[in-house]
Coordinates of C-alpha atoms and ligand atoms in Angstrom, one line a residue:
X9 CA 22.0 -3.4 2.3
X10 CA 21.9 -7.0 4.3
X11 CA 23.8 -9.7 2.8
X12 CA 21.7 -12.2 3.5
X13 CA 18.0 -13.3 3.9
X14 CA 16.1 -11.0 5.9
X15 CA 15.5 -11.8 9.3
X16 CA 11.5 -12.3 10.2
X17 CA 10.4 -11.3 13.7
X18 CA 7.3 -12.1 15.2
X19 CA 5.4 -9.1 16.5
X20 CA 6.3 -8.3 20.3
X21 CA 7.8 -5.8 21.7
X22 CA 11.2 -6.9 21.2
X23 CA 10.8 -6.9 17.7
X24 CA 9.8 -3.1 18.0
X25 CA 12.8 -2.4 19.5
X26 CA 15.1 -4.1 16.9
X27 CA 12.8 -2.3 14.6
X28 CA 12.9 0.9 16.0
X29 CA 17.0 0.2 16.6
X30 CA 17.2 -0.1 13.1
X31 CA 15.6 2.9 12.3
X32 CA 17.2 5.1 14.4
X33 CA 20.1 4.2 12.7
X34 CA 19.2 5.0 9.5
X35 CA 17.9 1.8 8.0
X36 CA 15.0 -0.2 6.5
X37 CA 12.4 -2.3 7.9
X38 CA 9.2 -3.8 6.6
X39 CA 6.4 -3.8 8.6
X40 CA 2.6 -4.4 8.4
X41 CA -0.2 -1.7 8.0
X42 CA -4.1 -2.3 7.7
X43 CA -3.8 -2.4 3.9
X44 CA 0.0 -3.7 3.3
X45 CA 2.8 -3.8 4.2
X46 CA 5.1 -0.8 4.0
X47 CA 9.4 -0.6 4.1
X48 CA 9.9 2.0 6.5
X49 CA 12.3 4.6 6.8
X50 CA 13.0 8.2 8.7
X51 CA 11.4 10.7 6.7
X52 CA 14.0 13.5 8.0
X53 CA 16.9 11.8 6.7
X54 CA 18.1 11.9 3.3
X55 CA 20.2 8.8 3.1
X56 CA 17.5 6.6 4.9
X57 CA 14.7 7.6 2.5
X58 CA 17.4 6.9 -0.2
X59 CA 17.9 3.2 1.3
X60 CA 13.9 3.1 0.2
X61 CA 14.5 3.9 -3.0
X62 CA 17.4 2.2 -3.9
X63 CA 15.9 -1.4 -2.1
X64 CA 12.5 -0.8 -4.1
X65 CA 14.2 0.0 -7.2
X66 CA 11.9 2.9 -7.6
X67 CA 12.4 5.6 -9.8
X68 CA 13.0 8.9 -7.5
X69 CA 10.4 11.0 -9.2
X70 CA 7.9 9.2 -7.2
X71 CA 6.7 10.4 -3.7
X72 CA 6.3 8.6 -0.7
X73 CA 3.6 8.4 2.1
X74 CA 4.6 9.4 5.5
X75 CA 2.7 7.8 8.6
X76 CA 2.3 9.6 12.1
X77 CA 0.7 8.8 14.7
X78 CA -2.2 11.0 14.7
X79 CA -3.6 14.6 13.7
X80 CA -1.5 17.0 15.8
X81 CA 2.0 15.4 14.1
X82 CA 0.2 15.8 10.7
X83 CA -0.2 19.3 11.5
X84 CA 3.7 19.7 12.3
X85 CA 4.2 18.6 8.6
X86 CA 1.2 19.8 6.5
X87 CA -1.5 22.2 6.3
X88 CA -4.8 21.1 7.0
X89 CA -7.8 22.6 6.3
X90 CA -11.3 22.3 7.2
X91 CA -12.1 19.3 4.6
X92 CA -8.9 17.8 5.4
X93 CA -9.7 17.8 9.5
X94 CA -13.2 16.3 9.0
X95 CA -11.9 13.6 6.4
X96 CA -9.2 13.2 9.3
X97 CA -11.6 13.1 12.3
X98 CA -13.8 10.6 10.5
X99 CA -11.5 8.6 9.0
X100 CA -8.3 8.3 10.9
X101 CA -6.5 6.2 12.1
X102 CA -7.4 4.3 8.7
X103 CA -5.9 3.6 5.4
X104 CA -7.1 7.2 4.0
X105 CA -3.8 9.0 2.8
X106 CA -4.6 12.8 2.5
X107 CA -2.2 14.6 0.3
X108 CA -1.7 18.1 1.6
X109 CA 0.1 21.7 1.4
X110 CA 3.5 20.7 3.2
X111 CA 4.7 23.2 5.7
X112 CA 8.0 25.0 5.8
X113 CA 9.4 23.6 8.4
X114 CA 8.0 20.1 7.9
X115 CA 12.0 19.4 8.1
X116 CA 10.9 15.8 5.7
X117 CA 13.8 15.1 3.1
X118 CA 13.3 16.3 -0.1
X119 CA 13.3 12.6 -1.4
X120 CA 10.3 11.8 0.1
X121 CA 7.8 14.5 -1.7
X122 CA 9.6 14.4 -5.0
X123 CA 10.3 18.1 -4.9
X124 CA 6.3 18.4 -4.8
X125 CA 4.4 21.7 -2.8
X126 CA 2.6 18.4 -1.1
X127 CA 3.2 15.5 1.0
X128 CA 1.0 12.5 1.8
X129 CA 0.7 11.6 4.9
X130 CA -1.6 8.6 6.7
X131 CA -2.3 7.9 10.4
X132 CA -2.4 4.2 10.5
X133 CA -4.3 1.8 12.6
X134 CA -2.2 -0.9 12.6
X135 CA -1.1 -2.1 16.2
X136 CA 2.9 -2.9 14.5
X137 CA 2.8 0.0 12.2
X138 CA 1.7 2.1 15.6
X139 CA 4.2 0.5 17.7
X140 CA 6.9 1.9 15.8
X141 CA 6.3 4.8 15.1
X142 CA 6.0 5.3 19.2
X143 CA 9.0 3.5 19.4
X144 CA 11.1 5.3 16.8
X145 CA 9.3 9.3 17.8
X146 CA 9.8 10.0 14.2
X147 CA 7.9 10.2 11.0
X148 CA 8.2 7.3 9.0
X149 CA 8.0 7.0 4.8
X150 CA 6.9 3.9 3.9
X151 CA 5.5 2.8 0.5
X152 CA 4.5 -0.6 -0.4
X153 CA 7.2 -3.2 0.3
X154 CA 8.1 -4.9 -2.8
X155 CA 9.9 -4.2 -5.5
X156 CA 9.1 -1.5 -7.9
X157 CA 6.5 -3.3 -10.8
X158 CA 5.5 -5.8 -8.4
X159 CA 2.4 -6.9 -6.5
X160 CA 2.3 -5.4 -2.9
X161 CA 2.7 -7.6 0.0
X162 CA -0.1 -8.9 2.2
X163 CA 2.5 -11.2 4.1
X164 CA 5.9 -11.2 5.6
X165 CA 6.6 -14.0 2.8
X166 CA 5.3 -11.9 0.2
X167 CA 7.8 -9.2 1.2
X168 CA 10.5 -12.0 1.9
X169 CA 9.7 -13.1 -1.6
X170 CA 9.6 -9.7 -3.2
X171 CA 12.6 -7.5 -1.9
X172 CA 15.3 -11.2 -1.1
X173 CA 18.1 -9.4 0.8
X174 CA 17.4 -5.5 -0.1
X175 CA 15.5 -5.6 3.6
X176 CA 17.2 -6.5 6.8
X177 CA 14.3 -6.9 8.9
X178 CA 10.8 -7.7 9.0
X179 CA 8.3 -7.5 11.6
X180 CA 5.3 -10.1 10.9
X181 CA 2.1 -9.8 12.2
X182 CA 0.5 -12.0 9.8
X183 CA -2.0 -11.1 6.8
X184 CA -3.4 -7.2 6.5
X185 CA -7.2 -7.3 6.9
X186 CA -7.5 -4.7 4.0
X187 CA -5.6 -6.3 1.6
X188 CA -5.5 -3.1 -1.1
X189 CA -3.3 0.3 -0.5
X190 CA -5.5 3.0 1.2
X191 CA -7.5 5.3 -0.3
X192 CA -5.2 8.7 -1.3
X193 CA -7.3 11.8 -1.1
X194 CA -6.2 15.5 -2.6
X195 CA -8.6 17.9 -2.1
X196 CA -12.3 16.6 -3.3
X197 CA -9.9 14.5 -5.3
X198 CA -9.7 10.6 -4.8
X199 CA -6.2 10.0 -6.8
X200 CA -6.5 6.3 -5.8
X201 CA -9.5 4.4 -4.6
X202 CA -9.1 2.4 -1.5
X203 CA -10.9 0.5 1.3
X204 CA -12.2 4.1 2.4
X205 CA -14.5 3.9 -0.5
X206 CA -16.4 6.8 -2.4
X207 CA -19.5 6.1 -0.6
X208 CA -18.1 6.4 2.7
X209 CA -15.9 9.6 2.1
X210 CA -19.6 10.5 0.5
X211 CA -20.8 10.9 4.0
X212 CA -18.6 13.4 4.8
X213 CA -17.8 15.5 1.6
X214 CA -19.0 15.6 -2.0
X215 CA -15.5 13.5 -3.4
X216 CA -15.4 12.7 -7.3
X217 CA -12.7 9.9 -9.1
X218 CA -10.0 11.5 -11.0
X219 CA -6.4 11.6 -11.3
X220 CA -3.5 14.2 -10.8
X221 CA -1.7 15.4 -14.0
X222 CA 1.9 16.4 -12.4
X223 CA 2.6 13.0 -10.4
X224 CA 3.6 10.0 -12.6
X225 CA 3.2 7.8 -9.7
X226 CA 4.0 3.9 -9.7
X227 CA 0.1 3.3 -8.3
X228 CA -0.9 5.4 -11.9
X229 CA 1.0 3.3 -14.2
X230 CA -0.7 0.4 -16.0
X231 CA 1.6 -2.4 -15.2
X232 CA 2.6 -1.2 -11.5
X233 CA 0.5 -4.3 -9.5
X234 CA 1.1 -6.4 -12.7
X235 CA 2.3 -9.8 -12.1
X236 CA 4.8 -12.0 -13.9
X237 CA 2.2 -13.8 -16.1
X238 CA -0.4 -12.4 -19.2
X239 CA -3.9 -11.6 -16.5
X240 CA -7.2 -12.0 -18.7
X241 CA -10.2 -9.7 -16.9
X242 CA -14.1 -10.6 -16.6
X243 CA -13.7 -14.1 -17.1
X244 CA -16.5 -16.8 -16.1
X245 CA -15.0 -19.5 -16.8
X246 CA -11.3 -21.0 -17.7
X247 CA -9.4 -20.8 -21.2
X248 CA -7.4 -23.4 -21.9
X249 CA -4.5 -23.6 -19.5
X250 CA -5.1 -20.6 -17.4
X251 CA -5.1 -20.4 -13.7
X252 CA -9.2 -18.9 -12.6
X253 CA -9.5 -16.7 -9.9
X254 CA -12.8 -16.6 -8.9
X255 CA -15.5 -14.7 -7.2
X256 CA -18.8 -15.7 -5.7
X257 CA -20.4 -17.6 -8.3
X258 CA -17.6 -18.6 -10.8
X259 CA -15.3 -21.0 -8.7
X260 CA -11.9 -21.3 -10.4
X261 CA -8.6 -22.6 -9.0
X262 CA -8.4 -20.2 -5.8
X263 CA -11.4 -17.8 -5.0
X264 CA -11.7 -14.4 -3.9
X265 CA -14.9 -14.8 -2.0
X266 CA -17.3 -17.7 -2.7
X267 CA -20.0 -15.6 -0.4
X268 CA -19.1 -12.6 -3.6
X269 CA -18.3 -10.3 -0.7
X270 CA -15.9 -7.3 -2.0
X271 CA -14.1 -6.4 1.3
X272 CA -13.2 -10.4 2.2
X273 CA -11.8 -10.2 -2.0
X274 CA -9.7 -7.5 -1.2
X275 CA -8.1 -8.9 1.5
X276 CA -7.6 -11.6 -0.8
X277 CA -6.8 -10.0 -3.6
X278 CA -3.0 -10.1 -3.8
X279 CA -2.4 -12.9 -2.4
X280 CA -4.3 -14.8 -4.9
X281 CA -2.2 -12.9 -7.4
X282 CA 1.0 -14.1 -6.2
X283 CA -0.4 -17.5 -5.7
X284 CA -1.3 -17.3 -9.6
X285 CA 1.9 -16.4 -10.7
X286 CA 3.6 -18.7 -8.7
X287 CA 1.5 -21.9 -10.2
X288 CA 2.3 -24.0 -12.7
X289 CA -0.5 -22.2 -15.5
X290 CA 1.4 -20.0 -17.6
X291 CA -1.8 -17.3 -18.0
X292 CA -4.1 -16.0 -14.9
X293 CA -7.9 -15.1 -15.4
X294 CA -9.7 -13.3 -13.1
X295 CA -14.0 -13.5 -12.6
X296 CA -16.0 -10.5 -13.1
X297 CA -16.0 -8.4 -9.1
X298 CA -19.1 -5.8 -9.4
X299 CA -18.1 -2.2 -9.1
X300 CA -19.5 -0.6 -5.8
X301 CA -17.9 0.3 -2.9
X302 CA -14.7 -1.6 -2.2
X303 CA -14.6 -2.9 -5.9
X304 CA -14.0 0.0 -7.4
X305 CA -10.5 -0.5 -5.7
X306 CA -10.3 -4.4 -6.7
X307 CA -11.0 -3.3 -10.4
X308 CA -8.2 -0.3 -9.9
X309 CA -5.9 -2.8 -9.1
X310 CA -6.9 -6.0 -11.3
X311 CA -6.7 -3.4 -14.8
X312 CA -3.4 -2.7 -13.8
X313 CA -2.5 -6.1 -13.4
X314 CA -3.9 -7.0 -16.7
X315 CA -2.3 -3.7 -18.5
Ligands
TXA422 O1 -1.7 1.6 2.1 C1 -0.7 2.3 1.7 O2 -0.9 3.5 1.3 C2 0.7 1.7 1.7 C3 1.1 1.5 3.2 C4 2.4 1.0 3.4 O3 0.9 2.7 3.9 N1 1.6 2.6 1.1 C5 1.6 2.7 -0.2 O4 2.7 3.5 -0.7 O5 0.8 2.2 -1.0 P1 3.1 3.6 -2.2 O6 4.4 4.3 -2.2 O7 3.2 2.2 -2.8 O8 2.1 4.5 -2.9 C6 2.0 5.8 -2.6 C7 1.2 6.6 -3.6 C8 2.0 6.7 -4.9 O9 1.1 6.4 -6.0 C9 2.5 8.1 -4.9 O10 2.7 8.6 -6.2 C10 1.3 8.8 -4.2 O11 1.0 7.9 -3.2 N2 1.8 10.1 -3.6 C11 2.7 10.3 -2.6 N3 2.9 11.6 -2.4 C12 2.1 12.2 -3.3 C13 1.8 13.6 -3.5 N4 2.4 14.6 -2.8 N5 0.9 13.9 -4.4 C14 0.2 12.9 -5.1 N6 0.4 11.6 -4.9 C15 1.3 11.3 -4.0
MG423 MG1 3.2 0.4 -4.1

């Protein structure tokens, strides 16, 4: 554990190597994905997937995601079948996470799947999230890089802010254009939506909503993306002292998207969130974001902000 404010290192390729350094030793580092950004660690090794746990405060029950860098290392840890290689071939690099069968001799610490049959694994896009993974030649467990119960970070502040001195190191490469965690698939299954949205896993299989009934996950309880401050939903206009976020129409203290486009919101969407909770109105209200497409993952997140 550092002793002392993380150190923030603009993405180049010395950075990677400080990153990937750090890794290969065993430790932590934040770094940016697509959607968020993640607190990486070696998936093989027990006591670096601990360091996660222990920096997050997360309860071990809970699985990670591991990233790689494409299809044929996924097929070194997990079992893909034919839905899982066309979701794959469509979709990745992306933020879909596919949870699948995990092989034998996937040689992942036990940590990271929770003692589950299945592990999730994503192939990101991200040019930093990419770079170290080449750099390190490992797979890398990474959830979302803030402490357990609060809002995932968008920024390197956001992590800064989030995790103080529990992270050594992070690699900035500014804001993630997603802005929500990707899309986790199991099966026909989507366990959490995500900027790959129904519609567009639509094209390529018949996927319904729905949740798994073994994993208590931290992204499937109410209050996991909750901030500090009571959130009021479907507002169109202010209460009182509360801080508006608004959307398209309704303007508010900060909006998501005045154009009331759904992907530019969710890139927003945390941010404004930690901007709410860090102004000086003691309640946050949020406007009304229609449900198609990328909202369905904006109104994910923003019920479990406001349960
Ligand atoms: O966009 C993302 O997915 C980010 C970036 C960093 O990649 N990561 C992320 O990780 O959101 P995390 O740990 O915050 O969320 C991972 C979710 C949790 O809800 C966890 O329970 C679920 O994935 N999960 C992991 N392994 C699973 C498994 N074998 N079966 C079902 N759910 C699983
Ligand atoms: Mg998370």
């Amino acid at each position: 554990m550092a002793a002392q404010a993380p150190e923030i290192l603009g993405f180049d390729q010395d950075a990677v190597a400080r990153a990937a350094a750090a890794i290969a030793r065993g430790g932590i580092v934040a770094v940016p994905t697509e959607t968020v950004y993640g607190l990486a660690a070696d998936a093989r090794v027990p006591e670096a997937v601990a360091r996660i746990y222990a920096a997050k405060g997360r309860p071990s029950f809970n699985p990670l995601i591991v990233h790689v860098l494409d299809v044929a290392a996924a097929g070194r840890l997990a079992v893909l079948d034919e839905d899982a290689r066309m979701l794959a071939a469509r979709f990745w690099p992306g933020p879909l996470t596919l949870v699948l069968p995990l092989r034998g001799d996937a040689g992942l610490a036990g940590a990271v799947t929770a003692g589950l049959g299945t592990v999730a694994i994503r192939v990101p896009a991200h040019r930093a999230m990419r770079a170290l993974l080449t750099a390190s030649g490992v797979p890398l467990a990474a959830p979302s890089a803030n402490a357990s119960n609060h809002i995932s970070p968008t920024r390197a502040a956001h992590v800064a802010g989030s995790m103080g001195n529990r992270v050594p190191l992070i690699l900035d490469d500014g804001a993630c254009a997603a802005g929500v965690e990707s899309t986790i698939v199991a099966g026909r299954t989507i366990l959490r939506p995500g900027p790959v949205t129904q519609e567009m896993l639509a094209a390529v299989l018949p996927v319904a909503p729905g949740r798994t009934a073994h994993v208590s996950a931290p992204g499937q309880l109410a209050h996991h993306y909750a901030p500090r401050k009571p959130v009021r939903l479907d507002a169109v206009e202010r209460d009182g002292d509360e801080w508006l976020i608004g959307f398209g129409a309704v303007a508010g203290d900060d909006n998501l998207s005045a154009a009331g486009d759904p992907v530019e919101a969710a890139a927003r969407l945390f941010d404004a969130l930690h901007r709410a909770d860090a102004s000086d109105r003691v309640r946050i209200a949020v406007a009304p974001v229609p449900a198609g497409g990328m909202g369905a993952a904006i109104n994910d997140r923003l019920r479990r902000a406001a349960g």
